[in-house]
PDB file of C-alpha atoms and ligand atoms in Angstrom:
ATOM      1  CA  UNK A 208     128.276 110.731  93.804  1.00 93.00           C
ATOM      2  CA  UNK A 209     128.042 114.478  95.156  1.00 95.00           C
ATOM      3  CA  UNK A 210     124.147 115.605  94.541  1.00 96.00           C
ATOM      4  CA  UNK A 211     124.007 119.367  95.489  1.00 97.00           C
ATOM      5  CA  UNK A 212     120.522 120.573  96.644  1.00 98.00           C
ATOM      6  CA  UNK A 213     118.825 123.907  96.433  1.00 98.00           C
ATOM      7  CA  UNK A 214     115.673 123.625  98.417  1.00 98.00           C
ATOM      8  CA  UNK A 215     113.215 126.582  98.585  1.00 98.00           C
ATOM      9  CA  UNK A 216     112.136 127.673 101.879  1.00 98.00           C
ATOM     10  CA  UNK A 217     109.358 129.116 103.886  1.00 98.00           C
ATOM     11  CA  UNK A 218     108.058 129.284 107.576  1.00 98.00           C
ATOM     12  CA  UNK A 219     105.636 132.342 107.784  1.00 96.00           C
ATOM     13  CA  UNK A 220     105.723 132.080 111.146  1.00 96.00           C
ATOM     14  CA  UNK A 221     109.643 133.303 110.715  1.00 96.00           C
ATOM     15  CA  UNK A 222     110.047 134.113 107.211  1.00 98.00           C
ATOM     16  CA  UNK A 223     109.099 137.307 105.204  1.00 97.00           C
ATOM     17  CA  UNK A 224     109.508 136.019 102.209  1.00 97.00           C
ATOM     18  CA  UNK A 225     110.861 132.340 100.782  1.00 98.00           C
ATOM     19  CA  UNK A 226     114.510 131.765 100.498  1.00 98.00           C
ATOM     20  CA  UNK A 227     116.891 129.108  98.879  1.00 98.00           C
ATOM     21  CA  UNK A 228     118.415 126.364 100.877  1.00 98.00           C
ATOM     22  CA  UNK A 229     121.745 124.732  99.914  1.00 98.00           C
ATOM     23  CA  UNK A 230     122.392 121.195 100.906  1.00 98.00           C
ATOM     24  CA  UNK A 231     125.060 118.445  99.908  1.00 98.00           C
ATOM     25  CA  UNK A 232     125.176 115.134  99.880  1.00 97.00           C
ATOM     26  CA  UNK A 233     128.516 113.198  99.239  1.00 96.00           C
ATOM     27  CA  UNK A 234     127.860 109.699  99.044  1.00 94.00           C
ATOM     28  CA  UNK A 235     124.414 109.839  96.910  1.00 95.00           C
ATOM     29  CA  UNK A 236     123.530 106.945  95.065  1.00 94.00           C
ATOM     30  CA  UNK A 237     122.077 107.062  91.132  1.00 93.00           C
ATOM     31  CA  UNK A 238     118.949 104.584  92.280  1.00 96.00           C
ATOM     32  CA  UNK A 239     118.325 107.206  95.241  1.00 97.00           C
ATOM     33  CA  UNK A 240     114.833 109.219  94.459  1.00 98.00           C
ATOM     34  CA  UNK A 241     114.747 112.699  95.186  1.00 98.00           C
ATOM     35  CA  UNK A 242     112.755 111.716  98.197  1.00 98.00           C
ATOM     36  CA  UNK A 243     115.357 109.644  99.391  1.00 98.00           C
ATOM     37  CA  UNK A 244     117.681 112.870  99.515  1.00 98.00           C
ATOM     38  CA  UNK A 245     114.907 114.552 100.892  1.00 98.00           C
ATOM     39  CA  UNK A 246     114.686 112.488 104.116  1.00 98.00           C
ATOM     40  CA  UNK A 247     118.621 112.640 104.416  1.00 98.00           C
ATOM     41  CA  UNK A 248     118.515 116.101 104.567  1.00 98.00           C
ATOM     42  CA  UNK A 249     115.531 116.635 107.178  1.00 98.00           C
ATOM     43  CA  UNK A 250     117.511 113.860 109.548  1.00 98.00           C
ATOM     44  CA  UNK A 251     120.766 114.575 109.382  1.00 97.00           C
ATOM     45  CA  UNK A 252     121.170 118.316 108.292  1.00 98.00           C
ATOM     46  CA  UNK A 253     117.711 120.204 109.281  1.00 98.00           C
ATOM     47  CA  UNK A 254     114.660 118.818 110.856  1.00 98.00           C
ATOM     48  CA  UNK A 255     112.808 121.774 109.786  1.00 98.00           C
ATOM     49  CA  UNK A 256     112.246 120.755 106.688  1.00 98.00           C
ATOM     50  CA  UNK A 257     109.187 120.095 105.833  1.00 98.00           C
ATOM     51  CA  UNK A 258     107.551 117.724 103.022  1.00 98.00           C
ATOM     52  CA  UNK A 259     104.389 115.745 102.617  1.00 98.00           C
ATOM     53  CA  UNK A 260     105.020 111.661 101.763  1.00 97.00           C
ATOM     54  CA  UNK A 261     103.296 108.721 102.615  1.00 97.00           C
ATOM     55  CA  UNK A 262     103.467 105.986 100.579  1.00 97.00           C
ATOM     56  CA  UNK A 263     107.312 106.350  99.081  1.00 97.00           C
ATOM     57  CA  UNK A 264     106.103 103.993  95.770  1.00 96.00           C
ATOM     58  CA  UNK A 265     104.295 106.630  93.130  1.00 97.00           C
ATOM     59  CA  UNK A 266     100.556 105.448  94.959  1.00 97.00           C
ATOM     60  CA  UNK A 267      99.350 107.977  97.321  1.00 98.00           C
ATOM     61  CA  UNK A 268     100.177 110.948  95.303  1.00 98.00           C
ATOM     62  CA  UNK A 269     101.207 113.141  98.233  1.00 98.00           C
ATOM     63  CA  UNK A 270     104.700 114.536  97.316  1.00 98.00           C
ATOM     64  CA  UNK A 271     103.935 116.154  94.066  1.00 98.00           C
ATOM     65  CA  UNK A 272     106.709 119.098  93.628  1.00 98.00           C
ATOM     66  CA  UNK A 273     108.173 121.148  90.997  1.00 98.00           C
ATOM     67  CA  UNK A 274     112.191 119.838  90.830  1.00 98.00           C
ATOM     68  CA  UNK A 275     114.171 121.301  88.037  1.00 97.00           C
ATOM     69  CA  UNK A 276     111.251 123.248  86.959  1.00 96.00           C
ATOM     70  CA  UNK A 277     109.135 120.144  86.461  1.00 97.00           C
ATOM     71  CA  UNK A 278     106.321 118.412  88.666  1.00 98.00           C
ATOM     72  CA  UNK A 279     107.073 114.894  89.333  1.00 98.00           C
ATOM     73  CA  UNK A 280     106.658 112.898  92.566  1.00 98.00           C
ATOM     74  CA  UNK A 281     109.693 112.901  94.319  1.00 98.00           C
ATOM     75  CA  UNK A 282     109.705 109.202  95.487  1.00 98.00           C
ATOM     76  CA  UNK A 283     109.324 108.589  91.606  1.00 97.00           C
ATOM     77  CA  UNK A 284     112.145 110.404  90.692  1.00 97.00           C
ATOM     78  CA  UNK A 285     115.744 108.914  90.656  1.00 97.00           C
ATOM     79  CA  UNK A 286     118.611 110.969  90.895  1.00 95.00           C
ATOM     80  CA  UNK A 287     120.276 108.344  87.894  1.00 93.00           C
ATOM     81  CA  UNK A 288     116.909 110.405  85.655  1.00 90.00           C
ATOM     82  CA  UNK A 289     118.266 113.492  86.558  1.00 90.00           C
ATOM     83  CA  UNK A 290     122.475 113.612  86.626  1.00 84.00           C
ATOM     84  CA  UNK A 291     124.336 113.719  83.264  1.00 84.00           C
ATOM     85  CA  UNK A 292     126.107 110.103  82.105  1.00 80.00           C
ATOM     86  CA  UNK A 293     129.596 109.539  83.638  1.00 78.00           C
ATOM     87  CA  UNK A 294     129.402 112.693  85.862  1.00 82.00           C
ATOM     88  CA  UNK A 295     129.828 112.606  89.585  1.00 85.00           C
ATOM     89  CA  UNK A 296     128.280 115.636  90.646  1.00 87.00           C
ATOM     90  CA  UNK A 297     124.412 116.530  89.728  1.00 92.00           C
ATOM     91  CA  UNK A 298     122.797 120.029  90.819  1.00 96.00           C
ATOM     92  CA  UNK A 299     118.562 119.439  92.047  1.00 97.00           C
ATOM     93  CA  UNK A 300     116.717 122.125  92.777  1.00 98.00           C
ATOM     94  CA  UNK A 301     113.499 121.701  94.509  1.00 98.00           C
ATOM     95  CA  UNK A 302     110.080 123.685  95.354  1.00 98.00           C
ATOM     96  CA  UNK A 303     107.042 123.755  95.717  1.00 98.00           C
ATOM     97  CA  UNK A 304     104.296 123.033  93.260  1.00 98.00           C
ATOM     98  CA  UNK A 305     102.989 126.618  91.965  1.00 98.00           C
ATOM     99  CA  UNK A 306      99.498 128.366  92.102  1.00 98.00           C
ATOM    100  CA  UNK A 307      98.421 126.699  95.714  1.00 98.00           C
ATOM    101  CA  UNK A 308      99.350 128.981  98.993  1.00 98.00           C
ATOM    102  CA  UNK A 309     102.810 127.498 100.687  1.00 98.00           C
ATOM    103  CA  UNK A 310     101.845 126.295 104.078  1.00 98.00           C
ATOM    104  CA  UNK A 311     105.657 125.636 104.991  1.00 98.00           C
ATOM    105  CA  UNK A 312     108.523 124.833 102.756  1.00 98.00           C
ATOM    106  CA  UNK A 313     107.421 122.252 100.510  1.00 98.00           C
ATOM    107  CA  UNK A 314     103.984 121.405 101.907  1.00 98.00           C
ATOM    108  CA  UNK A 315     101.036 124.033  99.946  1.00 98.00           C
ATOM    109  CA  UNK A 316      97.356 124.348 100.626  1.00 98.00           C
ATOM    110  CA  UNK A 317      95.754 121.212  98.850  1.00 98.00           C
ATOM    111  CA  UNK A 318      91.747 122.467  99.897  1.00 98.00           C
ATOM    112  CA  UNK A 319      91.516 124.978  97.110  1.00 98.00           C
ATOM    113  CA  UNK A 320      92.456 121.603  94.695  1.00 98.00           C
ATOM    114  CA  UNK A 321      89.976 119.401  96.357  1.00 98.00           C
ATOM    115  CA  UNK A 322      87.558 121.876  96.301  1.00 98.00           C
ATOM    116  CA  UNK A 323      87.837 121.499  92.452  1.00 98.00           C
ATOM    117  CA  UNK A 324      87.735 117.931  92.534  1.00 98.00           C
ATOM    118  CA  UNK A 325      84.419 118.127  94.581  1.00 98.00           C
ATOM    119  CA  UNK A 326      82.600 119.877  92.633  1.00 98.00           C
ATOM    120  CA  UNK A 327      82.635 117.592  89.798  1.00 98.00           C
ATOM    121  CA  UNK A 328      80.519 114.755  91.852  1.00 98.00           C
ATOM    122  CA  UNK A 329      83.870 112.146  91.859  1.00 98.00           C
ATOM    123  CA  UNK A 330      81.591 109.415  92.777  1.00 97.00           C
ATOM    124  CA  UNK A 331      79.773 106.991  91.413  1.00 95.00           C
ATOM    125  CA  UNK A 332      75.596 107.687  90.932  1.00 96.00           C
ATOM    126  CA  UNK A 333      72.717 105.239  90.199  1.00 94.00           C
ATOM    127  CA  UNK A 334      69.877 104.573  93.040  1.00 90.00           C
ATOM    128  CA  UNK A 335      68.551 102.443  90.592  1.00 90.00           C
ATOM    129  CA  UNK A 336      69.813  98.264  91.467  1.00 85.00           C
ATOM    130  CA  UNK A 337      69.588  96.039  89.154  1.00 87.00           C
ATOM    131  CA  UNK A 338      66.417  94.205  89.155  1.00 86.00           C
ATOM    132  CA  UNK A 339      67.707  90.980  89.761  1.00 89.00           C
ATOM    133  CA  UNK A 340      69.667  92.632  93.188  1.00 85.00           C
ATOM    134  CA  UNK A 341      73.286  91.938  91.289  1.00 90.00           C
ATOM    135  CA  UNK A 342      75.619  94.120  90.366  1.00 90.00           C
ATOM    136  CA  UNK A 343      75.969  96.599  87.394  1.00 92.00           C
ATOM    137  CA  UNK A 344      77.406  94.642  84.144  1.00 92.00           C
ATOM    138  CA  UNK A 345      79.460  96.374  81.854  1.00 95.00           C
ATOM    139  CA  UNK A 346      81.082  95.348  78.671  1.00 97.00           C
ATOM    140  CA  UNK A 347      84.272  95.497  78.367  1.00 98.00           C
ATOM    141  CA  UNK A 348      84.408  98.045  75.568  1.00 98.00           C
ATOM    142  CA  UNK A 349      82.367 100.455  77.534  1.00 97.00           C
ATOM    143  CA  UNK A 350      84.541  99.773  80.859  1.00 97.00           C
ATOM    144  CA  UNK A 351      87.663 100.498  78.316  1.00 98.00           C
ATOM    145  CA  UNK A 352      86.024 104.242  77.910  1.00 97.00           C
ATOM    146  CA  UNK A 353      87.109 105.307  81.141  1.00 98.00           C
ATOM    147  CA  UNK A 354      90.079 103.110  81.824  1.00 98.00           C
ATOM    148  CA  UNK A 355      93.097 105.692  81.571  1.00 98.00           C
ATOM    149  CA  UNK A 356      91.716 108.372  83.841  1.00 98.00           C
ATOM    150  CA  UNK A 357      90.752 105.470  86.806  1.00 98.00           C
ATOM    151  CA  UNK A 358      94.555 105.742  87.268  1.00 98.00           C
ATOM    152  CA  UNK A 359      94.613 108.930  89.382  1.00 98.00           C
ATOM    153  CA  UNK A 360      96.417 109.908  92.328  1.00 98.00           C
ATOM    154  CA  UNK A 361      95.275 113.165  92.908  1.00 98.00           C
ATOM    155  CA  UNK A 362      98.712 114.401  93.318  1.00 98.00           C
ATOM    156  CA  UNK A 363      98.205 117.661  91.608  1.00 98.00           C
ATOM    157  CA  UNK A 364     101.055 117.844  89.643  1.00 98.00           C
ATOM    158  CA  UNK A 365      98.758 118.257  86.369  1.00 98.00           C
ATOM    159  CA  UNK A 366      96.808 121.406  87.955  1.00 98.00           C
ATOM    160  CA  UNK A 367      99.387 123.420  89.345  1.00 98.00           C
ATOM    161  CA  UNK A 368     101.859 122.895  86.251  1.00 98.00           C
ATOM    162  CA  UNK A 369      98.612 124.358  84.363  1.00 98.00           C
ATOM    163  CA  UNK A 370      99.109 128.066  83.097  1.00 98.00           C
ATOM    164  CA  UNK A 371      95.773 128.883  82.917  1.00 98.00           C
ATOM    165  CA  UNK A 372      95.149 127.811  86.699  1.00 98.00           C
ATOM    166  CA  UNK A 373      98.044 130.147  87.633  1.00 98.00           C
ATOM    167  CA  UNK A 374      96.119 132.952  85.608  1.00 98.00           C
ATOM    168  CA  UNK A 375      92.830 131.993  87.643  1.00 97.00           C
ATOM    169  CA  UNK A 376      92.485 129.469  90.849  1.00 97.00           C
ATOM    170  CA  UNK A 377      88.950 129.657  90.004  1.00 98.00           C
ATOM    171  CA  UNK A 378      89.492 127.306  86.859  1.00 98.00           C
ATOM    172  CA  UNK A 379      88.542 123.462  88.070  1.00 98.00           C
ATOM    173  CA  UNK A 380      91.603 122.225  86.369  1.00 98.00           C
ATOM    174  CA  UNK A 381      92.448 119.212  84.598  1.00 98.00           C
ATOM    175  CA  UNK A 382      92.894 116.961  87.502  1.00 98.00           C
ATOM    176  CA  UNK A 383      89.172 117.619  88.179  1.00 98.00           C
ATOM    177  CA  UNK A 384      88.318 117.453  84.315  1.00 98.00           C
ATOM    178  CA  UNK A 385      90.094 114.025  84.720  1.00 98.00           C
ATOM    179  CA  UNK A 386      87.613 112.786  87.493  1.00 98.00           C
ATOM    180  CA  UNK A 387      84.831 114.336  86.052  1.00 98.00           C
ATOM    181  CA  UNK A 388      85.701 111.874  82.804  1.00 98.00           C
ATOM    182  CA  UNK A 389      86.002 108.556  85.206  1.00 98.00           C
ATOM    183  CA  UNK A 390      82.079 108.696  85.546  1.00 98.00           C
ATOM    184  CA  UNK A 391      80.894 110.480  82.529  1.00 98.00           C
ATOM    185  CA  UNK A 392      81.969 108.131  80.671  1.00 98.00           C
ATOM    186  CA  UNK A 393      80.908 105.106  82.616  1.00 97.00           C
ATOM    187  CA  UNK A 394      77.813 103.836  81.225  1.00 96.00           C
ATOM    188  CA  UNK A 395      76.278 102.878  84.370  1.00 96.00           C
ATOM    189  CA  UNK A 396      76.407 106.292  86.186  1.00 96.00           C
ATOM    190  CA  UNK A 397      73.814 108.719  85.978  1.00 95.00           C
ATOM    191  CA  UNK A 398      74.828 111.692  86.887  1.00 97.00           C
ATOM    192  CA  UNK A 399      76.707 112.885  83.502  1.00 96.00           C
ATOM    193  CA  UNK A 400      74.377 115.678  82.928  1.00 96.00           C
ATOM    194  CA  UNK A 401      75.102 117.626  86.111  1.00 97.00           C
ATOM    195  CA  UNK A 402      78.585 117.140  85.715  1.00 98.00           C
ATOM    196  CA  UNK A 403      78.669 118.812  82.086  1.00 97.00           C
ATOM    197  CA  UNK A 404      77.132 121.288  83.649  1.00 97.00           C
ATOM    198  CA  UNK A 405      79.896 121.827  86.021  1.00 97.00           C
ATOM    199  CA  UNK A 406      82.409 120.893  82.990  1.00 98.00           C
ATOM    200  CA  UNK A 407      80.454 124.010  80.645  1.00 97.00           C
ATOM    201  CA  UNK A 408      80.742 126.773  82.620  1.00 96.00           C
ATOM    202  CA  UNK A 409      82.970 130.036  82.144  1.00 96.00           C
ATOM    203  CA  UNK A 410      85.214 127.826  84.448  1.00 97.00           C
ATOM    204  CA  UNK A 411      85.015 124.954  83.453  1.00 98.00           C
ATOM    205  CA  UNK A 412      86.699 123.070  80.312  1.00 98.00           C
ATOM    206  CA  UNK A 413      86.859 126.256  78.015  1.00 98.00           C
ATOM    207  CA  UNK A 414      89.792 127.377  80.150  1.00 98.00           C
ATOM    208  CA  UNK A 415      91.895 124.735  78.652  1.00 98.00           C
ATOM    209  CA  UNK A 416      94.045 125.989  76.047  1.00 98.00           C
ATOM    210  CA  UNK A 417      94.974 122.795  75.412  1.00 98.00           C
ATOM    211  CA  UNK A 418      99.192 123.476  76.446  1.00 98.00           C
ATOM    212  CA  UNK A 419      99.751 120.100  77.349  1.00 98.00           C
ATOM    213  CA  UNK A 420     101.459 120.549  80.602  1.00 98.00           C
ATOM    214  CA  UNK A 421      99.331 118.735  82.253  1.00 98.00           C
ATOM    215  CA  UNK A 422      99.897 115.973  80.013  1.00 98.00           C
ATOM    216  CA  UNK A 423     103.534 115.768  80.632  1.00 98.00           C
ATOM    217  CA  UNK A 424     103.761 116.153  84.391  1.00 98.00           C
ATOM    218  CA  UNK A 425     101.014 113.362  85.139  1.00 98.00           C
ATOM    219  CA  UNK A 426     103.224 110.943  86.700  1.00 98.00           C
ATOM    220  CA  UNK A 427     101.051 108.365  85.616  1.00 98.00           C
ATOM    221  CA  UNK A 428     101.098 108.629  82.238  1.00 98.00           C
ATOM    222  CA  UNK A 429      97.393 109.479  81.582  1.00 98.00           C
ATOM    223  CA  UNK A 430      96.189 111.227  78.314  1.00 98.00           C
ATOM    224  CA  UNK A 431      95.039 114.324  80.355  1.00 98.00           C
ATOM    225  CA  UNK A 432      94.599 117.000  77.554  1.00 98.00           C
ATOM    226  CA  UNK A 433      92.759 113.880  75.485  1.00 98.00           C
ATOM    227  CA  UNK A 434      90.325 113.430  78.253  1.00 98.00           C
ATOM    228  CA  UNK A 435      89.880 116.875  78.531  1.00 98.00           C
ATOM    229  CA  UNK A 436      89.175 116.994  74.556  1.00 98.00           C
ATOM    230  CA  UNK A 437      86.537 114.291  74.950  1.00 98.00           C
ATOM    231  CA  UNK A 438      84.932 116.443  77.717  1.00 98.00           C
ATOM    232  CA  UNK A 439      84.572 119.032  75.225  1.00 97.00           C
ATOM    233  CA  UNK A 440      83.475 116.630  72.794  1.00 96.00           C
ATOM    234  CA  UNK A 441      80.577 115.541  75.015  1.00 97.00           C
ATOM    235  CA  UNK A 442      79.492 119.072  75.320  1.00 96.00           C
ATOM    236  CA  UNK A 443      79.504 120.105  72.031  1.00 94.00           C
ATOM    237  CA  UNK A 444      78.556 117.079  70.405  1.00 86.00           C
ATOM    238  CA  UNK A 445      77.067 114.940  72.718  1.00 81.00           C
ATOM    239  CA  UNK A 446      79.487 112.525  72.432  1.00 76.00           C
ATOM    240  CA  UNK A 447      79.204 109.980  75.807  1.00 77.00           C
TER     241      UNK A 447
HETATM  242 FE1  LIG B  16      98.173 113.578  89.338  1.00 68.77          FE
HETATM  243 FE2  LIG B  16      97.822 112.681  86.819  1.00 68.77          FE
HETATM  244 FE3  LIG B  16      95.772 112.707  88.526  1.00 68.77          FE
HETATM  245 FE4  LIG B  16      96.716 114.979  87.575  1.00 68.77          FE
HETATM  246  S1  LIG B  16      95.729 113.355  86.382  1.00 68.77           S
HETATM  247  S2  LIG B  16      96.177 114.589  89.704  1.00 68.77           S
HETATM  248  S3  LIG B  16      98.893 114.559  87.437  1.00 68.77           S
HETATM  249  S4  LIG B  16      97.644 111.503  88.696  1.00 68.77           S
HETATM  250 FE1  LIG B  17      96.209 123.446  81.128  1.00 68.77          FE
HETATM  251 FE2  LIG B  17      96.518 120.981  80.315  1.00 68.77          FE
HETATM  252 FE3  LIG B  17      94.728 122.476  79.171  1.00 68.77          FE
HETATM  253  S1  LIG B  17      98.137 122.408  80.859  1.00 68.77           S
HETATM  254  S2  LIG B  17      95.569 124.512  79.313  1.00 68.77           S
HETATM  255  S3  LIG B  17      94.701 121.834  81.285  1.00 68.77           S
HETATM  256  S4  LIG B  17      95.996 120.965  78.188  1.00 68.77           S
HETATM  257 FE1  LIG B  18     103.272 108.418  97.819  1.00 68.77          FE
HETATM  258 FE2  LIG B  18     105.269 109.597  96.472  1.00 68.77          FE
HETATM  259  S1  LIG B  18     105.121 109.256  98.624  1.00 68.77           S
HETATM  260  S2  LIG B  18     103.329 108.992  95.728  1.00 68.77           S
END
């Protein structure tokens, strides 16, 4: 099939301002990803494109993007998701995920986002071992409290899809809400209160308005606004 790309552009070393690039590709394939279309473009049309990837199986959570006004990963994106039944022709547009600075094309500034995602403490605290030098136990209802938001990538795609992180960078976002419930809610860490704190600030959880975007662009399927709810839960009502 013909897949007709509109990629948006940006070099600031050349560019004034970002500008749409139109690409076509005549033998496409419905089980291609986006990132597959991607690659065919930067080596056999422009190898000045350029795009973060690694792992090219939904794992390492570096191509996040917005395509077709959505954040998805692009290797987890088929074009079969995207083009209308029977049709042999199917329009992508692609760009780059919103509210981080563009670095070039479709690669942004990921340090503002990590900074976020440090602040919460994303690792795991006790200096206490057990007594008998073995490992933390853990039932397996309390291991079940956390389970969903082990599943993280970091990708992003949650955060910058978030309209209250456009309105202000300075709000940790829900992928860093997400991390911060990993350990809060794992019985054996100990380090829940100082992450509240972090969580209860003016920008912190409160920022949520609870519009689900982040919800829907997590490419793997976590309950983000839920986790973010039992956040709030734990700081209003103790609830850990
Ligand atoms: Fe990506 Fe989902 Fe993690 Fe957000 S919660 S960073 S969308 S994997
Ligand atoms: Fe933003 Fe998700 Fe809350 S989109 S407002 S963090 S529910
Ligand atoms: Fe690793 Fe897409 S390339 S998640």
């Amino acid at each position: 099939m013909q897949v007709q790309i509109r990629i948006r552009r940006f070099n600031p070393e050349k560019d004034n301002q970002p500008w749409w690039g139109d690409y076509t590709l005549n033998d496409a394939n419905a089980t291609d990803s986006v990132l597959d279309l991607l690659h065919r473009i930067k080596w056999e049309q422009d190898g000045t494109l350029t795009l973060r990837r690694s792992c090219g199986l939904g794992v390492c959570g570096s191509d996040a993007m917005r395509i077709n006004g959505a954040n998805r990963l692009a290797c987890k994106t088929l074009v079969s998701r995207i083009a209308k039944a029977g049709s042999d022709q199917t329009k992508i547009q692609v760009e780059p995920m919103l509210g981080l600075r563009v670095i070039k094309d479709l690669v942004v500034d990921m340090e503002p986002f990590f900074d976020h995602y440090r602040s919460v403490l994303p690792y795991f605290v006790n200096d206490n071992l057990p007594a008998d030098g073995r490992e933390f136990l853990q039932s397996p209802e309390d291991r079940a409290r956390f389970d969903d938001t082990t599943k993280c990538i970091l990708c992003a795609a949650c955060t910058t899809s978030c309209p209250s992180f456009w309105a202000n960078e300075k709000y940790v976002g829900p992928a860093a809400i997400v991390q911060a419930h990993r350990f809060i809610f794992d019985s054996r860490d100990q380090a829940a209160e100082e992450r509240l704190k972090v969580m209860g600030d003016s920008f912190g959880v409160w920022r949520c308005r609870t519009i689900f975007n982040c919800t829907n662009a997590c490419p793997r399927d976590i309950e983000v606004t839920k986790a973010i709810a039992e956040v709030k839960a734990a700081l209003t009502r103790g609830e850990i």
